[in-house]
């Protein structure tokens, strides 16, 4: 499990960055002020560790067991998913904040050779599979009191176009804040008109008290988000099968996890093990996610040493061989 004390250190750094982004992104909120904000459901605060353990024990027996050899069946449909034959290698961050990940530390031109080197290191050890580079952008940042600062459309388009020209993917990650999962998903949907764009939701920041509590979502909400994505693709005659990444590093972050569906024809749900720490801590966190066999597509996140002193990172960082040896094997690997 990821250490709570490490999380608190990271929170201090994130609070600094969040306040800085609040200042520079006010114009983004004004830009999109014509879209009404409606809170359609209460914000969920954290449950206790004891409550979470009891719930997971009660539901674990009901979780469907999917043999590893049948994993490919979850890919089979009339829409070819990328991860059938390729590992996705992503750089994570916010273009306007160097302290929120590697993306904000470099221009796109300087980022490109670093991302290609990261992908090549995994391509060298992943057998016959290929690699697909990706940019993983924090699209909606949770501010104090759960407000959301949005990456402006011009910046999004710049990164999407740059990636598309090179055959890369783009993930847009929404931290949710005080709003509903449905509202967060609606804000993301229009970007699906770009064929290389995929979506992500981060339950950690589904809260009005960022850095003070870790939020959560329900299985029903995750399923609803997938249905919304699928409906949008069909209604707008958009091509392809898209990914929805859901982050988790604490048991309560996905309530009633065994009820999450992963059988939507147009959506590949990807379950990301988030959080920094030692290899042993990260393997424990990944093993906890691996128990959710009803979400067979897994992801793993790595943390480089940050530019802000005191923020957490992986010590030491796991090698490509160690990451790909995880069980079950992750198909999306990201570096913050």
Coordinates of C-alpha atoms in Angstrom, one line a residue:
X1 CA 0.0 0.0 0.0
X2 CA 1.2 3.5 -0.7
X3 CA 2.2 5.2 2.5
X4 CA -0.2 7.8 3.9
X5 CA 2.8 9.9 5.2
X6 CA 4.2 10.1 1.7
X7 CA 0.8 11.2 0.5
X8 CA 0.7 14.1 3.0
X9 CA 4.1 15.3 1.7
X10 CA 2.9 15.2 -1.8
X11 CA -0.2 17.2 -0.8
X12 CA 1.9 20.1 0.4
X13 CA 3.5 20.3 -3.0
X14 CA 0.2 19.9 -4.8
X15 CA -1.4 22.7 -2.7
X16 CA 1.3 25.1 -3.8
X17 CA 0.8 24.2 -7.5
X18 CA -3.0 24.3 -7.2
X19 CA -2.9 27.8 -5.9
X20 CA -0.6 28.9 -8.7
X21 CA -2.8 27.3 -11.3
X22 CA -5.8 29.0 -9.8
X23 CA -4.2 32.3 -10.6
X24 CA -3.2 31.5 -14.2
X25 CA -6.3 29.5 -15.1
X26 CA -9.1 31.9 -14.0
X27 CA -9.4 33.0 -17.7
X28 CA -10.1 29.3 -18.6
X29 CA -13.0 29.2 -16.3
X30 CA -14.4 32.4 -17.7
X31 CA -13.9 31.1 -21.2
X32 CA -16.3 28.2 -20.5
X33 CA -18.6 30.1 -18.2
X34 CA -21.5 29.7 -20.7
X35 CA -21.7 26.0 -19.7
X36 CA -23.9 25.8 -16.5
X37 CA -22.6 24.0 -13.5
X38 CA -25.1 21.7 -11.8
X39 CA -24.2 19.6 -8.9
X40 CA -26.5 16.6 -9.3
X41 CA -25.3 14.4 -6.5
X42 CA -23.5 14.9 -3.2
X43 CA -19.7 14.8 -2.9
X44 CA -18.4 11.7 -1.2
X45 CA -15.8 12.1 1.5
X46 CA -13.5 9.3 2.6
X47 CA -14.8 6.2 4.5
X48 CA -12.7 4.6 7.2
X49 CA -10.2 1.9 6.5
X50 CA -12.2 -0.5 8.6
X51 CA -15.4 0.1 6.7
X52 CA -13.6 -0.3 3.4
X53 CA -12.0 -3.6 4.4
X54 CA -15.3 -5.0 5.6
X55 CA -17.0 -4.0 2.3
X56 CA -14.2 -5.5 0.2
X57 CA -14.2 -8.8 2.2
X58 CA -18.0 -9.1 1.7
X59 CA -17.8 -8.5 -2.0
X60 CA -14.6 -10.3 -2.9
X61 CA -16.3 -13.7 -3.1
X62 CA -18.7 -12.3 -5.7
X63 CA -16.0 -10.8 -7.9
X64 CA -15.9 -12.8 -11.2
X65 CA -12.6 -14.6 -11.9
X66 CA -11.3 -14.1 -15.4
X67 CA -8.5 -16.6 -16.3
X68 CA -5.5 -14.9 -17.8
X69 CA -5.7 -16.9 -21.0
X70 CA -9.2 -15.4 -21.6
X71 CA -8.1 -11.8 -21.3
X72 CA -8.0 -11.4 -25.1
X73 CA -11.7 -12.1 -25.2
X74 CA -12.2 -8.7 -23.6
X75 CA -10.6 -7.1 -26.6
X76 CA -12.6 -8.8 -29.3
X77 CA -15.2 -6.7 -31.0
X78 CA -15.7 -5.1 -34.4
X79 CA -13.5 -2.2 -33.1
X80 CA -9.8 -2.9 -32.8
X81 CA -8.3 -1.6 -29.6
X82 CA -4.8 -0.4 -29.5
X83 CA -3.8 -2.5 -26.5
X84 CA -4.5 -5.8 -28.3
X85 CA -1.0 -5.6 -29.8
X86 CA 0.7 -2.5 -28.3
X87 CA 1.7 -1.2 -24.9
X88 CA 0.9 2.4 -24.3
X89 CA 3.7 4.5 -22.9
X90 CA 2.6 7.8 -21.5
X91 CA 4.1 11.0 -20.1
X92 CA 1.8 12.6 -17.4
X93 CA 1.4 16.2 -16.3
X94 CA 0.0 19.7 -16.8
X95 CA 1.4 21.8 -19.6
X96 CA 1.4 24.9 -17.3
X97 CA 2.9 23.4 -14.2
X98 CA 6.4 21.8 -14.0
X99 CA 5.7 20.5 -10.5
X100 CA 2.7 18.4 -11.6
X101 CA 4.6 16.1 -13.9
X102 CA 7.1 15.7 -16.7
X103 CA 4.9 17.2 -19.4
X104 CA 5.0 20.6 -17.8
X105 CA 8.8 20.5 -17.5
X106 CA 9.6 20.6 -21.2
X107 CA 8.4 22.1 -24.5
X108 CA 6.8 19.6 -26.8
X109 CA 9.9 19.6 -29.0
X110 CA 12.1 18.8 -26.0
X111 CA 9.7 16.3 -24.6
X112 CA 9.5 14.2 -27.8
X113 CA 13.0 12.5 -27.6
X114 CA 12.5 11.8 -23.9
X115 CA 9.1 10.1 -24.5
X116 CA 10.5 8.1 -27.5
X117 CA 13.4 6.9 -25.3
X118 CA 11.0 5.9 -22.5
X119 CA 8.9 3.9 -25.0
X120 CA 12.0 2.4 -26.6
X121 CA 13.2 1.1 -23.2
X122 CA 10.0 -0.9 -22.8
X123 CA 9.9 -1.9 -26.5
X124 CA 13.2 -3.6 -25.9
X125 CA 11.8 -6.0 -23.3
X126 CA 8.1 -6.5 -24.3
X127 CA 8.6 -9.3 -26.8
X128 CA 6.6 -9.2 -30.0
X129 CA 4.4 -6.3 -28.9
X130 CA 4.8 -2.8 -30.1
X131 CA 4.7 0.5 -28.2
X132 CA 2.5 3.5 -28.7
X133 CA 3.6 6.8 -27.1
X134 CA 1.0 9.0 -25.4
X135 CA 0.6 12.4 -23.7
X136 CA -1.5 12.2 -20.5
X137 CA -2.8 15.7 -19.7
X138 CA -4.4 16.9 -16.5
X139 CA -7.5 18.5 -18.2
X140 CA -9.4 19.4 -15.0
X141 CA -7.4 20.3 -11.9
X142 CA -9.1 20.2 -8.5
X143 CA -8.7 23.5 -6.7
X144 CA -9.5 24.4 -3.0
X145 CA -13.1 23.8 -2.1
X146 CA -13.5 21.4 -5.0
X147 CA -13.6 23.9 -7.9
X148 CA -12.1 22.8 -11.2
X149 CA -9.6 24.7 -13.3
X150 CA -9.7 23.6 -16.9
X151 CA -6.9 23.4 -19.4
X152 CA -8.0 25.8 -22.2
X153 CA -9.1 24.4 -25.5
X154 CA -6.2 26.1 -27.4
X155 CA -3.6 24.3 -25.3
X156 CA -5.5 21.0 -25.6
X157 CA -5.7 21.3 -29.4
X158 CA -1.9 22.0 -29.6
X159 CA -1.0 18.8 -27.7
X160 CA -3.7 16.7 -29.6
X161 CA -2.5 17.9 -33.0
X162 CA 1.2 17.4 -32.1
X163 CA 0.4 13.8 -31.0
X164 CA -1.8 13.0 -33.9
X165 CA 0.9 14.0 -36.4
X166 CA 3.2 11.5 -34.8
X167 CA 0.7 8.6 -34.3
X168 CA 0.6 9.2 -30.6
X169 CA -2.4 9.1 -28.2
X170 CA -3.6 11.8 -25.8
X171 CA -5.4 11.1 -22.5
X172 CA -7.4 13.9 -20.9
X173 CA -7.7 13.4 -17.1
X174 CA -10.4 15.0 -15.0
X175 CA -9.9 15.3 -11.2
X176 CA -13.7 15.8 -10.6
X177 CA -13.6 18.0 -7.6
X178 CA -17.0 18.9 -6.0
X179 CA -18.9 18.0 -9.2
X180 CA -20.6 14.8 -10.3
X181 CA -18.9 12.1 -12.4
X182 CA -21.5 12.7 -15.0
X183 CA -20.7 16.4 -15.2
X184 CA -16.9 15.6 -15.4
X185 CA -17.5 13.1 -18.2
X186 CA -19.7 15.6 -20.1
X187 CA -16.8 18.1 -20.1
X188 CA -14.5 15.5 -21.6
X189 CA -16.8 14.1 -24.3
X190 CA -16.4 16.7 -27.0
X191 CA -12.7 15.9 -27.3
X192 CA -13.6 12.4 -28.5
X193 CA -14.1 13.9 -31.9
X194 CA -10.3 13.7 -32.2
X195 CA -9.5 10.1 -33.0
X196 CA -6.4 9.9 -30.9
X197 CA -8.1 11.1 -27.7
X198 CA -8.9 8.9 -24.7
X199 CA -10.3 9.9 -21.3
X200 CA -9.5 9.4 -17.6
X201 CA -11.1 10.1 -14.2
X202 CA -9.3 10.4 -10.9
X203 CA -11.4 9.6 -7.8
X204 CA -8.6 10.9 -5.5
X205 CA -9.7 14.4 -6.2
X206 CA -13.4 13.9 -6.1
X207 CA -13.6 16.1 -3.0
X208 CA -14.1 19.6 -1.6
X209 CA -11.0 19.2 0.5
X210 CA -8.1 18.4 -1.8
X211 CA -4.9 17.4 0.1
X212 CA -7.0 16.8 3.2
X213 CA -9.0 13.8 2.1
X214 CA -9.0 11.2 -0.6
X215 CA -12.2 11.0 -2.6
X216 CA -14.1 8.1 -4.2
X217 CA -16.5 7.1 -6.9
X218 CA -19.1 4.3 -7.1
X219 CA -19.2 1.4 -9.5
X220 CA -22.5 2.8 -10.8
X221 CA -20.8 6.1 -11.7
X222 CA -17.9 4.3 -13.5
X223 CA -20.4 2.3 -15.5
X224 CA -22.4 5.5 -16.3
X225 CA -19.3 7.2 -17.5
X226 CA -18.6 4.3 -19.9
X227 CA -22.1 4.3 -21.2
X228 CA -21.9 8.1 -21.8
X229 CA -18.7 7.6 -23.8
X230 CA -20.2 4.8 -25.8
X231 CA -23.4 6.7 -26.5
X232 CA -21.4 9.8 -27.6
X233 CA -19.3 7.7 -30.0
X234 CA -22.3 6.1 -31.6
X235 CA -24.5 9.2 -31.8
X236 CA -21.8 11.2 -33.4
X237 CA -20.6 8.4 -35.7
X238 CA -17.1 8.5 -34.3
X239 CA -14.6 5.8 -35.1
X240 CA -12.7 3.4 -32.8
X241 CA -12.8 2.0 -29.4
X242 CA -11.7 4.5 -26.7
X243 CA -10.1 4.0 -23.3
X244 CA -11.4 5.3 -20.0
X245 CA -8.7 5.1 -17.2
X246 CA -9.8 5.1 -13.6
X247 CA -7.1 5.7 -10.9
X248 CA -7.0 3.9 -7.6
X249 CA -4.5 3.5 -4.7
X250 CA -6.8 3.1 -1.7
X251 CA -9.5 0.5 -1.3
X252 CA -12.3 3.0 -0.9
X253 CA -11.6 5.0 -4.0
X254 CA -14.0 2.7 -6.0
X255 CA -16.9 1.7 -3.9
X256 CA -18.5 -1.7 -4.7
X257 CA -15.7 -2.3 -7.1
X258 CA -16.9 -5.8 -8.0
X259 CA -19.9 -4.2 -9.8
X260 CA -17.8 -2.3 -12.3
X261 CA -18.4 -3.4 -15.8
X262 CA -15.7 -3.9 -18.4
X263 CA -17.8 -5.2 -21.3
X264 CA -18.8 -2.1 -23.2
X265 CA -18.2 -2.7 -26.9
X266 CA -16.8 0.8 -27.6
X267 CA -14.9 1.4 -24.3
X268 CA -11.8 -0.3 -22.8
X269 CA -11.8 0.4 -19.1
X270 CA -8.3 0.6 -17.7
X271 CA -7.5 0.3 -14.0
X272 CA -4.5 2.4 -13.0
X273 CA -2.4 1.7 -9.9
X274 CA -1.4 5.2 -8.8
X275 CA 0.8 6.3 -6.0
X276 CA 4.6 6.6 -5.3
X277 CA 6.9 4.8 -3.0
X278 CA 9.4 1.9 -2.9
X279 CA 9.1 -1.0 -5.3
X280 CA 7.7 -3.1 -2.5
X281 CA 5.0 -0.5 -1.6
X282 CA 4.1 -0.1 -5.3
X283 CA 3.9 -3.8 -5.8
X284 CA 1.5 -4.1 -2.8
X285 CA -0.7 -1.4 -4.2
X286 CA -0.7 -3.0 -7.6
X287 CA -1.6 -6.4 -6.1
X288 CA -4.6 -4.8 -4.3
X289 CA -5.8 -3.5 -7.7
X290 CA -5.1 -6.9 -9.3
X291 CA -7.9 -8.4 -7.1
X292 CA -10.4 -6.6 -9.2
X293 CA -10.4 -9.3 -11.9
X294 CA -13.6 -7.8 -13.4
X295 CA -11.4 -4.9 -14.6
X296 CA -8.7 -7.0 -16.4
X297 CA -6.9 -4.2 -18.2
X298 CA -4.4 -2.8 -15.8
X299 CA -2.1 0.3 -15.8
X300 CA 0.9 1.3 -13.7
X301 CA 2.2 4.8 -12.8
X302 CA 5.8 5.8 -12.1
X303 CA 7.0 8.9 -10.4
X304 CA 10.2 10.7 -11.2
X305 CA 12.0 13.0 -8.7
X306 CA 9.9 16.2 -8.7
X307 CA 11.1 19.8 -9.2
X308 CA 9.5 20.9 -5.8
X309 CA 11.5 19.8 -2.8
X310 CA 9.5 17.5 -0.4
X311 CA 7.1 16.0 -3.0
X312 CA 7.1 12.2 -3.2
X313 CA 8.6 10.0 -5.9
X314 CA 9.6 6.4 -6.5
X315 CA 12.7 5.3 -4.7
X316 CA 14.2 3.6 -6.6
X317 CA 12.1 3.7 -9.8
X318 CA 11.2 0.2 -11.0
X319 CA 12.9 -1.0 -14.3
X320 CA 10.9 -1.9 -17.4
X321 CA 11.6 -5.6 -16.7
X322 CA 10.2 -5.2 -13.2
X323 CA 7.1 -3.4 -14.4
X324 CA 6.3 -5.8 -17.1
X325 CA 6.7 -8.7 -14.7
X326 CA 3.8 -7.5 -12.6
X327 CA 0.8 -9.9 -12.4
X328 CA -1.4 -9.3 -14.2
X329 CA 0.7 -7.5 -16.8
X330 CA 0.0 -3.7 -17.2
X331 CA -0.8 -2.5 -20.7
X332 CA -0.6 1.3 -20.0
X333 CA 2.5 2.6 -18.2
X334 CA 2.7 6.3 -17.4
X335 CA 5.5 8.5 -16.0
X336 CA 4.7 11.6 -13.9

